[in-house]
CSV table of C-alpha atoms and ligand atoms in Angstrom, one decimal:
chain,number,residue,atom,x,y,z
A,30,MET,CA,42.3,12.9,-119.5
A,31,LYS,CA,42.8,13.1,-115.7
A,32,ARG,CA,39.8,10.9,-115.2
A,33,LEU,CA,41.1,8.4,-117.7
A,34,ALA,CA,44.5,8.4,-115.9
A,35,LEU,CA,42.7,7.9,-112.5
A,36,ALA,CA,40.7,5.1,-114.0
A,37,VAL,CA,43.8,3.4,-115.3
A,38,VAL,CA,45.5,3.7,-111.9
A,39,LEU,CA,42.5,2.4,-110.1
A,40,LEU,CA,42.1,-0.6,-112.4
A,41,PHE,CA,45.8,-1.5,-111.9
A,42,ALA,CA,45.6,-0.9,-108.1
A,43,PHE,CA,42.6,-3.2,-108.1
A,44,LEU,CA,44.5,-5.9,-109.9
A,45,VAL,CA,47.5,-5.4,-107.7
A,46,GLN,CA,45.3,-5.8,-104.7
A,47,GLY,CA,44.3,-9.2,-106.0
A,48,ILE,CA,47.8,-10.6,-106.4
A,49,ALA,CA,49.6,-8.8,-103.6
A,50,GLN,CA,47.1,-8.4,-100.9
A,51,ASP,CA,48.8,-9.3,-97.6
A,52,GLN,CA,47.4,-12.6,-96.6
A,53,THR,CA,47.3,-11.7,-93.0
A,54,GLN,CA,44.5,-9.2,-93.3
A,55,GLY,CA,41.2,-9.8,-91.6
A,56,GLN,CA,42.0,-13.2,-90.3
A,57,GLN,CA,40.6,-14.9,-87.2
A,58,PRO,CA,43.4,-16.4,-85.0
A,59,VAL,CA,43.5,-20.1,-85.8
A,60,ASP,CA,43.9,-22.8,-83.1
A,61,ARG,CA,46.9,-24.8,-84.2
A,62,SER,CA,47.5,-26.5,-80.8
A,63,ALA,CA,46.7,-29.9,-82.3
A,64,THR,CA,49.7,-29.6,-84.6
A,65,GLY,CA,52.0,-27.9,-82.1
A,66,GLY,CA,51.7,-24.6,-84.0
A,67,ALA,CA,52.4,-26.1,-87.4
A,68,GLN,CA,49.9,-25.8,-90.3
A,69,THR,CA,46.6,-27.7,-90.0
A,70,LEU,CA,44.6,-29.6,-92.5
A,71,GLU,CA,42.3,-26.6,-92.7
A,72,ASP,CA,45.2,-24.3,-93.7
A,73,ILE,CA,46.1,-26.7,-96.5
A,74,MET,CA,42.4,-27.0,-97.7
A,75,LYS,CA,42.0,-23.2,-97.6
A,76,ARG,CA,45.1,-22.8,-99.7
A,77,GLN,CA,43.8,-25.3,-102.2
A,78,ARG,CA,40.4,-23.5,-102.3
A,79,GLY,CA,42.4,-20.4,-103.2
A,80,GLU,CA,41.3,-18.6,-99.9
A,81,LYS,CA,43.6,-16.4,-97.9
A,82,VAL,CA,45.8,-18.1,-95.3
A,83,ASP,CA,47.6,-16.2,-92.6
A,84,THR,CA,51.2,-17.3,-93.2
A,85,GLY,CA,52.7,-15.4,-90.3
A,86,PHE,CA,52.8,-18.5,-88.1
A,87,ARG,CA,55.2,-20.1,-90.6
A,88,ARG,CA,56.9,-17.1,-92.3
A,89,ASN,CA,58.4,-16.0,-89.0
A,90,GLU,CA,59.3,-19.4,-87.6
A,91,THR,CA,62.5,-20.1,-89.6
A,92,GLY,CA,64.8,-20.8,-86.7
A,93,ASP,CA,68.2,-19.3,-86.2
A,94,PRO,CA,70.9,-21.3,-88.0
A,95,ASN,CA,73.6,-19.2,-86.3
A,96,SER,CA,72.5,-19.6,-82.8
A,97,ALA,CA,75.3,-20.9,-80.5
A,98,ALA,CA,72.8,-23.1,-78.7
A,99,GLY,CA,71.7,-24.6,-82.0
A,100,ILE,CA,75.2,-25.6,-83.2
A,101,SER,CA,75.8,-27.6,-80.0
A,102,SER,CA,72.4,-29.0,-79.9
A,103,GLN,CA,71.4,-32.4,-81.4
A,104,LEU,CA,69.9,-30.7,-84.5
A,105,GLY,CA,73.4,-31.1,-86.0
A,106,THR,CA,74.7,-29.4,-89.1
A,107,LEU,CA,71.7,-27.1,-89.5
A,108,GLY,CA,72.4,-25.5,-86.2
A,109,GLY,CA,69.3,-24.1,-84.5
A,110,ALA,CA,67.2,-24.5,-87.7
A,111,SER,CA,65.4,-27.7,-88.5
A,112,ASP,CA,64.9,-28.9,-92.0
A,113,PRO,CA,61.3,-27.5,-92.3
A,114,GLU,CA,62.5,-24.2,-90.9
A,115,LEU,CA,65.2,-24.0,-93.5
A,116,TRP,CA,62.7,-24.8,-96.3
A,117,ARG,CA,60.4,-22.1,-94.9
A,118,ALA,CA,63.2,-19.6,-94.9
A,119,LEU,CA,63.9,-20.4,-98.5
A,120,ARG,CA,60.3,-20.1,-99.4
A,121,TYR,CA,59.8,-16.8,-97.8
A,122,GLY,CA,63.1,-15.4,-99.0
A,123,SER,CA,64.7,-14.9,-95.6
A,124,ALA,CA,67.4,-17.7,-95.9
A,125,ASP,CA,71.0,-16.5,-95.9
A,126,ILE,CA,72.1,-17.5,-99.4
A,127,THR,CA,75.4,-16.8,-101.1
A,128,VAL,CA,75.8,-17.5,-104.8
A,129,SER,CA,79.0,-17.6,-106.8
A,130,SER,CA,77.4,-15.8,-109.8
A,131,GLY,CA,74.3,-14.0,-110.8
A,132,GLY,CA,72.6,-11.0,-109.2
A,133,LYS,CA,70.1,-10.7,-106.4
A,134,GLU,CA,67.6,-12.7,-108.4
A,135,ALA,CA,69.9,-15.8,-108.2
A,136,THR,CA,69.4,-15.9,-104.4
A,137,VAL,CA,65.7,-16.4,-104.8
A,138,LEU,CA,65.3,-20.2,-104.9
A,139,MET,CA,61.5,-20.3,-104.4
A,140,GLN,CA,59.0,-17.7,-105.2
A,141,ASP,CA,55.5,-18.8,-104.5
A,142,GLY,CA,54.1,-15.5,-105.8
A,143,GLY,CA,54.8,-16.9,-109.2
A,144,MET,CA,51.8,-19.1,-108.9
A,145,ARG,CA,49.5,-16.2,-108.1
A,146,TRP,CA,51.0,-14.4,-111.1
A,147,LEU,CA,50.3,-17.4,-113.3
A,148,ALA,CA,46.8,-17.7,-112.1
A,149,TRP,CA,46.2,-14.0,-112.9
A,150,ARG,CA,47.7,-14.2,-116.3
A,151,LYS,CA,45.7,-17.3,-117.3
A,152,GLY,CA,42.6,-16.1,-115.4
A,153,PRO,CA,41.3,-12.5,-115.1
A,154,LEU,CA,43.9,-11.0,-117.4
A,155,ALA,CA,43.1,-13.2,-120.4
A,156,THR,CA,39.4,-13.3,-119.6
A,157,TYR,CA,38.7,-9.6,-119.1
A,158,GLY,CA,41.2,-8.7,-121.9
A,159,ALA,CA,39.3,-10.9,-124.3
A,160,TYR,CA,35.9,-9.4,-123.1
A,161,LEU,CA,37.3,-5.9,-123.7
A,162,LEU,CA,38.4,-6.6,-127.2
A,163,ALA,CA,35.2,-8.6,-128.1
A,164,GLY,CA,33.1,-5.8,-126.5
A,165,THR,CA,34.9,-3.1,-128.6
A,166,LEU,CA,34.3,-5.0,-131.8
A,167,VAL,CA,30.6,-5.6,-131.0
A,168,PHE,CA,30.3,-1.9,-130.2
A,169,LEU,CA,31.9,-0.9,-133.5
A,170,VAL,CA,29.6,-3.2,-135.5
A,171,LEU,CA,26.6,-1.8,-133.7
A,172,PHE,CA,27.7,1.7,-134.2
A,173,PHE,CA,28.2,1.0,-137.9
A,174,LEU,CA,24.7,-0.6,-138.2
A,175,LEU,CA,23.0,2.3,-136.3
A,176,ARG,CA,25.0,5.3,-137.7
A,177,GLY,CA,26.3,4.0,-140.9
A,178,ARG,CA,29.3,5.5,-142.7
A,179,ILE,CA,29.8,9.1,-141.8
A,180,ARG,CA,29.5,10.8,-145.2
A,181,ILE,CA,30.7,14.1,-146.6
A,182,ASP,CA,27.4,16.0,-146.2
A,183,GLY,CA,28.0,18.9,-148.6
A,184,GLU,CA,28.8,19.0,-152.3
A,185,LYS,CA,32.3,17.7,-153.1
A,186,THR,CA,34.5,20.4,-154.6
A,187,GLY,CA,36.8,18.2,-156.6
A,188,HIS,CA,39.7,20.0,-155.0
A,189,THR,CA,42.1,18.7,-152.4
A,190,ILE,CA,44.1,20.2,-149.6
A,191,THR,CA,47.3,18.7,-148.1
A,192,ARG,CA,46.6,17.3,-144.7
A,193,PHE,CA,49.7,15.4,-143.8
A,194,LYS,CA,53.2,15.7,-145.3
A,195,ALA,CA,55.2,12.6,-146.3
A,196,ILE,CA,57.2,12.6,-143.1
A,197,GLU,CA,54.0,12.7,-141.0
A,198,ARG,CA,52.6,9.8,-142.9
A,199,PHE,CA,55.8,7.9,-142.5
A,200,GLY,CA,55.8,8.5,-138.7
A,201,HIS,CA,52.2,7.4,-138.5
A,202,TRP,CA,52.6,4.2,-140.5
A,203,LEU,CA,55.8,3.3,-138.7
A,204,LEU,CA,53.8,3.6,-135.4
A,205,ALA,CA,50.7,1.9,-136.9
A,206,GLY,CA,52.5,-0.9,-138.7
A,207,SER,CA,54.7,-1.8,-135.7
A,208,PHE,CA,51.8,-1.6,-133.3
A,209,ILE,CA,49.6,-4.0,-135.4
A,210,LEU,CA,52.5,-6.5,-135.5
A,211,LEU,CA,53.1,-6.1,-131.8
A,212,ALA,CA,49.4,-6.5,-131.0
A,213,ILE,CA,49.1,-9.7,-133.1
A,214,THR,CA,52.3,-11.3,-131.8
A,215,GLY,CA,51.5,-10.3,-128.2
A,216,LEU,CA,48.0,-11.8,-128.4
A,217,ILE,CA,49.5,-15.0,-129.9
A,218,THR,CA,51.9,-15.2,-126.9
A,219,LEU,CA,49.1,-14.7,-124.3
A,220,PHE,CA,46.4,-16.8,-125.9
A,221,GLY,CA,48.4,-19.2,-128.0
A,222,ARG,CA,48.5,-22.0,-125.4
A,223,PHE,CA,44.8,-22.3,-125.1
A,224,ALA,CA,43.4,-20.8,-128.3
A,225,ILE,CA,45.9,-21.9,-131.0
A,226,ILE,CA,47.4,-25.2,-129.7
A,227,PRO,CA,44.0,-26.9,-129.8
A,228,LEU,CA,43.7,-25.8,-133.4
A,229,ILE,CA,47.1,-26.6,-134.9
A,230,GLY,CA,48.8,-28.7,-132.3
A,231,LYS,CA,51.9,-28.2,-130.2
A,232,ASP,CA,54.4,-29.1,-133.0
A,233,ALA,CA,53.1,-26.4,-135.3
A,234,PHE,CA,52.7,-23.9,-132.6
A,235,GLY,CA,56.3,-24.1,-131.6
A,236,PRO,CA,57.7,-22.2,-134.6
A,237,VAL,CA,54.8,-19.8,-134.5
A,238,ALA,CA,55.5,-18.9,-130.8
A,239,PHE,CA,59.2,-18.6,-131.6
A,240,ALA,CA,58.6,-16.3,-134.5
A,241,SER,CA,56.1,-14.2,-132.5
A,242,LYS,CA,58.6,-13.6,-129.8
A,243,TRP,CA,61.3,-12.6,-132.2
A,244,VAL,CA,59.1,-10.2,-134.1
A,245,HIS,CA,57.6,-8.8,-130.8
A,246,ASN,CA,61.0,-8.2,-129.2
A,247,ASN,CA,62.6,-6.6,-132.3
A,248,VAL,CA,59.7,-4.6,-133.8
A,249,SER,CA,59.3,-2.8,-130.4
A,250,TRP,CA,62.1,-0.4,-131.4
A,251,ALA,CA,60.2,0.7,-134.5
A,252,PHE,CA,57.2,1.4,-132.3
A,253,MET,CA,59.2,3.5,-129.9
A,254,LEU,CA,60.7,5.5,-132.8
A,255,GLY,CA,57.3,6.0,-134.4
A,256,LEU,CA,56.0,7.1,-131.0
A,257,VAL,CA,58.7,9.8,-130.6
A,258,MET,CA,58.1,11.0,-134.2
A,259,VAL,CA,54.4,11.3,-133.8
A,260,PHE,CA,54.8,13.1,-130.4
A,261,VAL,CA,57.3,15.6,-131.8
A,262,MET,CA,55.3,16.3,-135.0
A,263,TRP,CA,51.8,16.6,-133.5
A,264,VAL,CA,52.1,17.6,-129.8
A,265,ALA,CA,51.6,21.3,-130.6
A,266,HIS,CA,48.3,20.6,-132.3
A,267,ASN,CA,47.0,18.5,-129.5
A,268,ILE,CA,47.0,20.9,-126.6
A,269,PRO,CA,43.4,21.1,-125.3
A,270,ASN,CA,41.7,24.5,-125.9
A,271,LYS,CA,38.3,26.2,-125.6
A,272,THR,CA,37.2,25.0,-129.1
A,273,ASP,CA,37.2,21.4,-127.7
A,274,LEU,CA,34.2,22.3,-125.4
A,275,LYS,CA,32.0,22.9,-128.5
A,276,TRP,CA,33.1,19.6,-129.9
A,277,ILE,CA,32.3,17.8,-126.6
A,278,ALA,CA,28.9,19.6,-126.4
A,279,VAL,CA,27.7,17.9,-129.6
A,280,GLY,CA,29.5,14.6,-129.1
A,281,GLY,CA,31.8,15.5,-132.0
A,282,GLY,CA,28.8,15.3,-134.4
A,283,LEU,CA,29.4,11.6,-134.5
A,284,LEU,CA,25.9,10.7,-133.6
A,285,LYS,CA,23.9,12.9,-135.9
A,286,LYS,CA,24.1,13.6,-139.6
A,287,GLY,CA,25.0,17.2,-140.6
A,288,VAL,CA,26.4,18.3,-137.2
A,289,HIS,CA,29.9,19.6,-137.6
A,290,PRO,CA,31.5,21.3,-134.6
A,291,PRO,CA,34.5,23.6,-135.4
A,292,ALA,CA,37.9,22.1,-135.1
A,293,ARG,CA,41.5,23.0,-135.8
A,294,LYS,CA,44.0,20.5,-137.1
A,295,PHE,CA,42.9,17.9,-134.5
A,296,ASN,CA,39.4,17.7,-132.9
A,297,PHE,CA,38.9,16.7,-129.3
A,298,GLY,CA,38.3,13.0,-130.2
A,299,GLN,CA,41.6,12.9,-132.0
A,300,LYS,CA,43.3,14.6,-129.1
A,301,LEU,CA,42.1,11.8,-126.8
A,302,VAL,CA,43.5,9.3,-129.2
A,303,PHE,CA,46.8,11.2,-129.4
A,304,TRP,CA,47.3,11.5,-125.7
A,305,GLY,CA,46.0,7.9,-125.2
A,306,VAL,CA,48.6,6.7,-127.6
A,307,ILE,CA,51.4,8.8,-126.0
A,308,VAL,CA,50.7,8.0,-122.4
A,309,LEU,CA,49.9,4.3,-122.9
A,310,GLY,CA,52.6,4.0,-125.5
A,311,VAL,CA,55.3,5.3,-123.0
A,312,SER,CA,54.0,3.1,-120.3
A,313,ILE,CA,53.9,0.0,-122.5
A,314,SER,CA,57.4,0.8,-123.8
A,315,ALA,CA,58.8,1.2,-120.2
A,316,SER,CA,57.3,-2.1,-119.0
A,317,GLY,CA,58.4,-3.7,-122.3
A,318,ILE,CA,62.0,-2.6,-121.8
A,319,SER,CA,61.9,-4.0,-118.3
A,320,LEU,CA,60.7,-7.3,-119.7
A,321,LEU,CA,63.3,-7.2,-122.5
A,322,PHE,CA,66.2,-6.9,-120.1
A,323,PRO,CA,65.1,-9.1,-117.2
A,324,PHE,CA,66.0,-7.8,-113.7
A,325,GLU,CA,67.8,-4.8,-115.1
A,326,PHE,CA,65.1,-2.2,-114.8
A,327,PRO,CA,62.9,-2.9,-111.8
A,328,MET,CA,60.3,-0.1,-111.7
A,329,PHE,CA,57.3,-1.3,-109.7
A,330,ALA,CA,58.5,-1.0,-106.1
A,331,VAL,CA,59.5,2.6,-106.7
A,332,THR,CA,56.2,3.3,-108.6
A,333,PHE,CA,54.2,1.8,-105.7
A,334,GLU,CA,56.1,3.9,-103.2
A,335,LYS,CA,55.2,7.0,-105.2
A,336,LEU,CA,51.6,6.0,-105.5
A,337,ASN,CA,51.4,5.3,-101.7
A,338,ALA,CA,53.0,8.7,-101.0
A,339,LEU,CA,50.3,10.3,-103.1
A,340,GLY,CA,47.7,8.3,-101.2
A,341,LEU,CA,46.0,7.0,-104.3
A,342,PRO,CA,45.7,3.3,-103.4
A,343,GLN,CA,44.6,4.3,-99.9
A,344,LEU,CA,42.0,6.7,-101.4
A,345,VAL,CA,40.2,3.7,-102.9
A,346,GLY,CA,40.5,1.6,-99.8
A,347,LEU,CA,43.2,-0.7,-101.1
A,348,GLY,CA,45.8,0.2,-98.4
A,349,PRO,CA,49.4,0.8,-99.3
A,350,LEU,CA,50.8,-1.3,-102.1
A,351,PRO,CA,53.8,-3.5,-101.5
A,352,THR,CA,57.1,-1.7,-101.8
A,353,GLU,CA,59.5,-4.6,-101.1
A,354,LEU,CA,59.4,-6.8,-104.2
A,355,ALA,CA,61.5,-9.8,-105.1
A,356,PRO,CA,63.3,-9.4,-108.5
A,357,HIS,CA,60.9,-12.0,-109.9
A,358,GLU,CA,57.9,-10.1,-108.6
A,359,GLU,CA,59.1,-7.0,-110.4
A,360,MET,CA,59.0,-9.0,-113.6
A,361,GLN,CA,55.6,-10.5,-112.9
A,362,TYR,CA,54.1,-7.0,-112.3
A,363,ALA,CA,55.8,-5.8,-115.5
A,364,GLN,CA,54.2,-8.6,-117.5
A,365,LEU,CA,50.7,-7.9,-116.1
A,366,TRP,CA,51.0,-4.2,-116.5
A,367,HIS,CA,52.4,-4.5,-120.0
A,368,SER,CA,49.4,-6.7,-121.0
A,369,ILE,CA,46.8,-4.5,-119.3
A,370,VAL,CA,48.1,-1.4,-121.1
A,371,ALA,CA,48.2,-3.4,-124.4
A,372,PHE,CA,44.5,-4.4,-124.1
A,373,LEU,CA,43.5,-0.8,-123.4
A,374,MET,CA,45.5,0.4,-126.3
A,375,ILE,CA,44.3,-2.2,-128.7
A,376,ALA,CA,40.7,-1.4,-127.8
A,377,MET,CA,41.3,2.3,-128.4
A,378,ILE,CA,43.1,1.7,-131.7
A,379,LEU,CA,40.4,-0.6,-133.0
A,380,ALA,CA,38.0,2.3,-132.7
A,381,HIS,CA,40.6,4.6,-134.3
A,382,ILE,CA,41.1,2.3,-137.2
A,383,TYR,CA,37.4,2.0,-137.7
A,384,ILE,CA,36.8,5.8,-137.9
A,385,GLY,CA,39.9,6.3,-140.0
A,386,SER,CA,38.8,3.8,-142.6
A,387,VAL,CA,35.3,2.4,-143.1
A,388,GLY,CA,33.7,4.6,-140.5
A,389,MET,CA,34.1,8.0,-142.2
A,390,GLU,CA,34.1,8.8,-145.9
A,391,GLY,CA,37.2,10.7,-147.0
A,392,ALA,CA,39.2,10.2,-143.7
A,393,TYR,CA,41.6,7.5,-145.0
A,394,ASP,CA,43.0,9.8,-147.7
A,395,ALA,CA,44.6,12.0,-145.0
A,396,MET,CA,47.0,9.1,-144.2
A,397,GLY,CA,46.9,7.5,-147.6
A,398,SER,CA,47.9,10.1,-150.1
A,399,GLY,CA,48.0,13.0,-147.6
A,400,GLU,CA,45.5,14.9,-149.8
A,401,VAL,CA,41.9,15.3,-148.5
A,402,GLU,CA,38.7,16.6,-150.3
A,403,LEU,CA,38.3,20.2,-149.4
A,404,GLN,CA,34.7,19.8,-148.4
A,405,TRP,CA,35.7,17.0,-146.0
A,406,ALA,CA,38.3,19.3,-144.5
A,407,ARG,CA,35.7,22.2,-144.2
A,408,GLU,CA,33.2,19.9,-142.4
A,409,HIS,CA,35.6,18.2,-140.0
A,410,HIS,CA,38.4,20.7,-139.5
A,411,GLY,CA,36.9,24.1,-140.5
A,412,LEU,CA,39.2,26.3,-138.4
A,413,TRP,CA,42.2,24.5,-139.7
A,414,VAL,CA,41.2,25.1,-143.3
A,415,LYS,CA,40.8,28.8,-142.4
A,416,GLU,CA,44.3,28.8,-140.9
A,417,VAL,CA,45.8,27.3,-144.0
A,418,GLU,CA,43.9,29.8,-146.2
A,419,GLU,CA,45.2,32.6,-144.0
A,420,ALA,CA,48.8,31.4,-144.1
A,421,GLN,CA,48.6,31.2,-147.9
A,422,ARG,CA,47.2,34.6,-148.3
A,423,SER,CA,50.0,36.1,-146.3
A,424,SER,CA,52.6,34.0,-148.1
A,425,LYS,CA,54.0,35.3,-151.4
A,426,ALA,CA,54.7,31.9,-152.9
A,427,PRO,CA,51.6,29.7,-152.5
A,428,ASP,CA,52.3,26.0,-152.8
A,429,LYS,CA,50.0,23.2,-153.8
A,430,ASN,CA,48.2,23.6,-150.6
A,431,THR,CA,46.5,26.5,-152.1
A,432,VAL,CA,42.8,26.4,-151.4
A,433,PRO,CA,41.0,27.3,-154.6
A,434,ALA,CA,38.6,30.3,-154.6
A,435,GLU,CA,35.0,29.3,-154.7
B,527,HEM,C1,45.1,0.4,-140.3
B,527,HEM,C2,45.3,1.1,-139.3
B,527,HEM,C3,45.2,2.6,-139.2
B,527,HEM,C4,44.5,3.5,-140.0
B,527,HEM,C5,43.6,3.2,-141.2
B,527,HEM,C6,44.7,4.8,-139.5
B,527,HEM,C7,44.2,6.0,-140.0
B,527,HEM,C8,44.4,7.2,-139.6
B,527,HEM,C9,44.0,8.4,-140.2
B,527,HEM,C10,43.2,8.5,-141.5
B,527,HEM,C11,44.4,9.5,-139.4
B,527,HEM,C12,44.2,11.0,-139.7
B,527,HEM,C13,42.9,11.5,-139.3
B,527,HEM,C14,42.7,12.9,-139.8
B,527,HEM,O1,43.1,13.2,-140.9
B,527,HEM,O2,42.2,13.7,-139.1
B,527,HEM,C15,45.2,8.9,-138.3
B,527,HEM,C16,45.7,9.7,-137.3
B,527,HEM,C17,46.4,9.1,-136.2
B,527,HEM,N1,46.7,7.8,-136.0
B,527,HEM,FE1,46.1,6.3,-137.2
B,527,HEM,N2,45.4,4.7,-138.3
B,527,HEM,C18,45.8,3.4,-138.1
B,527,HEM,C19,46.5,2.9,-137.1
B,527,HEM,C20,47.1,3.6,-136.1
B,527,HEM,C21,47.8,3.1,-135.0
B,527,HEM,C22,48.0,1.6,-134.8
B,527,HEM,C23,48.1,4.1,-134.1
B,527,HEM,C24,48.9,4.1,-132.9
B,527,HEM,C25,49.3,3.1,-132.2
B,527,HEM,C26,47.7,5.3,-134.8
B,527,HEM,C27,47.8,6.6,-134.2
B,527,HEM,C28,47.3,7.7,-134.8
B,527,HEM,C29,47.4,9.0,-134.2
B,527,HEM,C30,48.0,9.3,-132.8
B,527,HEM,C31,46.8,9.9,-135.0
B,527,HEM,C32,46.6,11.4,-134.8
B,527,HEM,C33,45.3,11.6,-134.0
B,527,HEM,C34,44.1,11.1,-134.7
B,527,HEM,O3,43.8,11.5,-135.8
B,527,HEM,O4,43.3,10.4,-134.0
B,527,HEM,N3,47.0,5.0,-135.9
B,527,HEM,N4,45.1,7.6,-138.4
């Protein structure tokens, strides 16, 4: 779990590095005497080639509109600042702007980081996200072809045992149903422009995009409710313990027929899914709320500050992450993070859906009717069956969970 968390942090730090890296690092001083210190053709070309340009020579040269010398000088109404200096100050967010309404975000008139965000959203995010999902699907198809459906090995008993109560199944399907809707509408939002518009045209895509956004924004609450329900109901069964080591030692018996490591209510693989869903679910909800209420819940500058204090980005040679973010940058990071977490979660859930349906005989019943074949339960959750038997023996009024004598 710790490793997974570190990997997620590193992946994000890597992405952050790409969009936020200070453009002044590792630059040779450039001779700008020919332009009197202003930018050169080479600066412009570099920027167009997407290379790093040291912007310090412009960023810091924004004049002083308040200087007494300036006001009396021939520069006129701008005081000590010339037109280009004023535009530079606007561009780099250092101009003194007063607005009659709106928050701090209304004082940002230009935010060129937005172009980097757009490039990341259209580029690496969409590309690697699509690779991840396609790779997961290919892996699952290969797994199915090589391993086939995991069958109940022993003789079926014809008896069932209650695995999940109605309230547990309700919580699961609330979470699952909302997640599937969120995943589909989220993917439409990210890929619609270049995957769906060419197929159905802009006019038809308009209502689709509008409906997607509406569903995505509103169904998110059902997802959060499902997440809380699932957490409360199952957390006690998902605390790692020594039995998990036996499960890990034989790869959960997933790769070989007839191998059934002992497990209680949830095996180690399921615990990974549970904690994956909880940790990623909380993170995707937090960044989602930040997107749902623009500029109200900025959370990245403070998170970066904490990560820097822990030394995590420095540990992997990325240097400290930026801790002063414009309101719009906060939103851009929230969007990127929200999508990265979504891709990771969708990939994990695709594998979960596979194993909970076609991949394993008898598994779906647990969430369908709530009743599973006793032999299935003995093979996959042997210790849990013993616990249920034990509880029934010590209880005076056995319910329909009663495990029949052999
Ligand atoms: C069509 C979609 C899905 C199917 C068929 C499905 C099926 C199942 C089944 C059969 C179980 C119980 C396994 C057992 O008895 O041991 C289960 C458990 C669980 N499901 Fe789903 N599920 C689906 C979607 C989802 C989604 C979208 C999420 C979360 C976003 C989710 C989260 C969980 C969690 C946390 C558990 C408990 C841990 C585990 O068994 O892995 N499920 N699911």
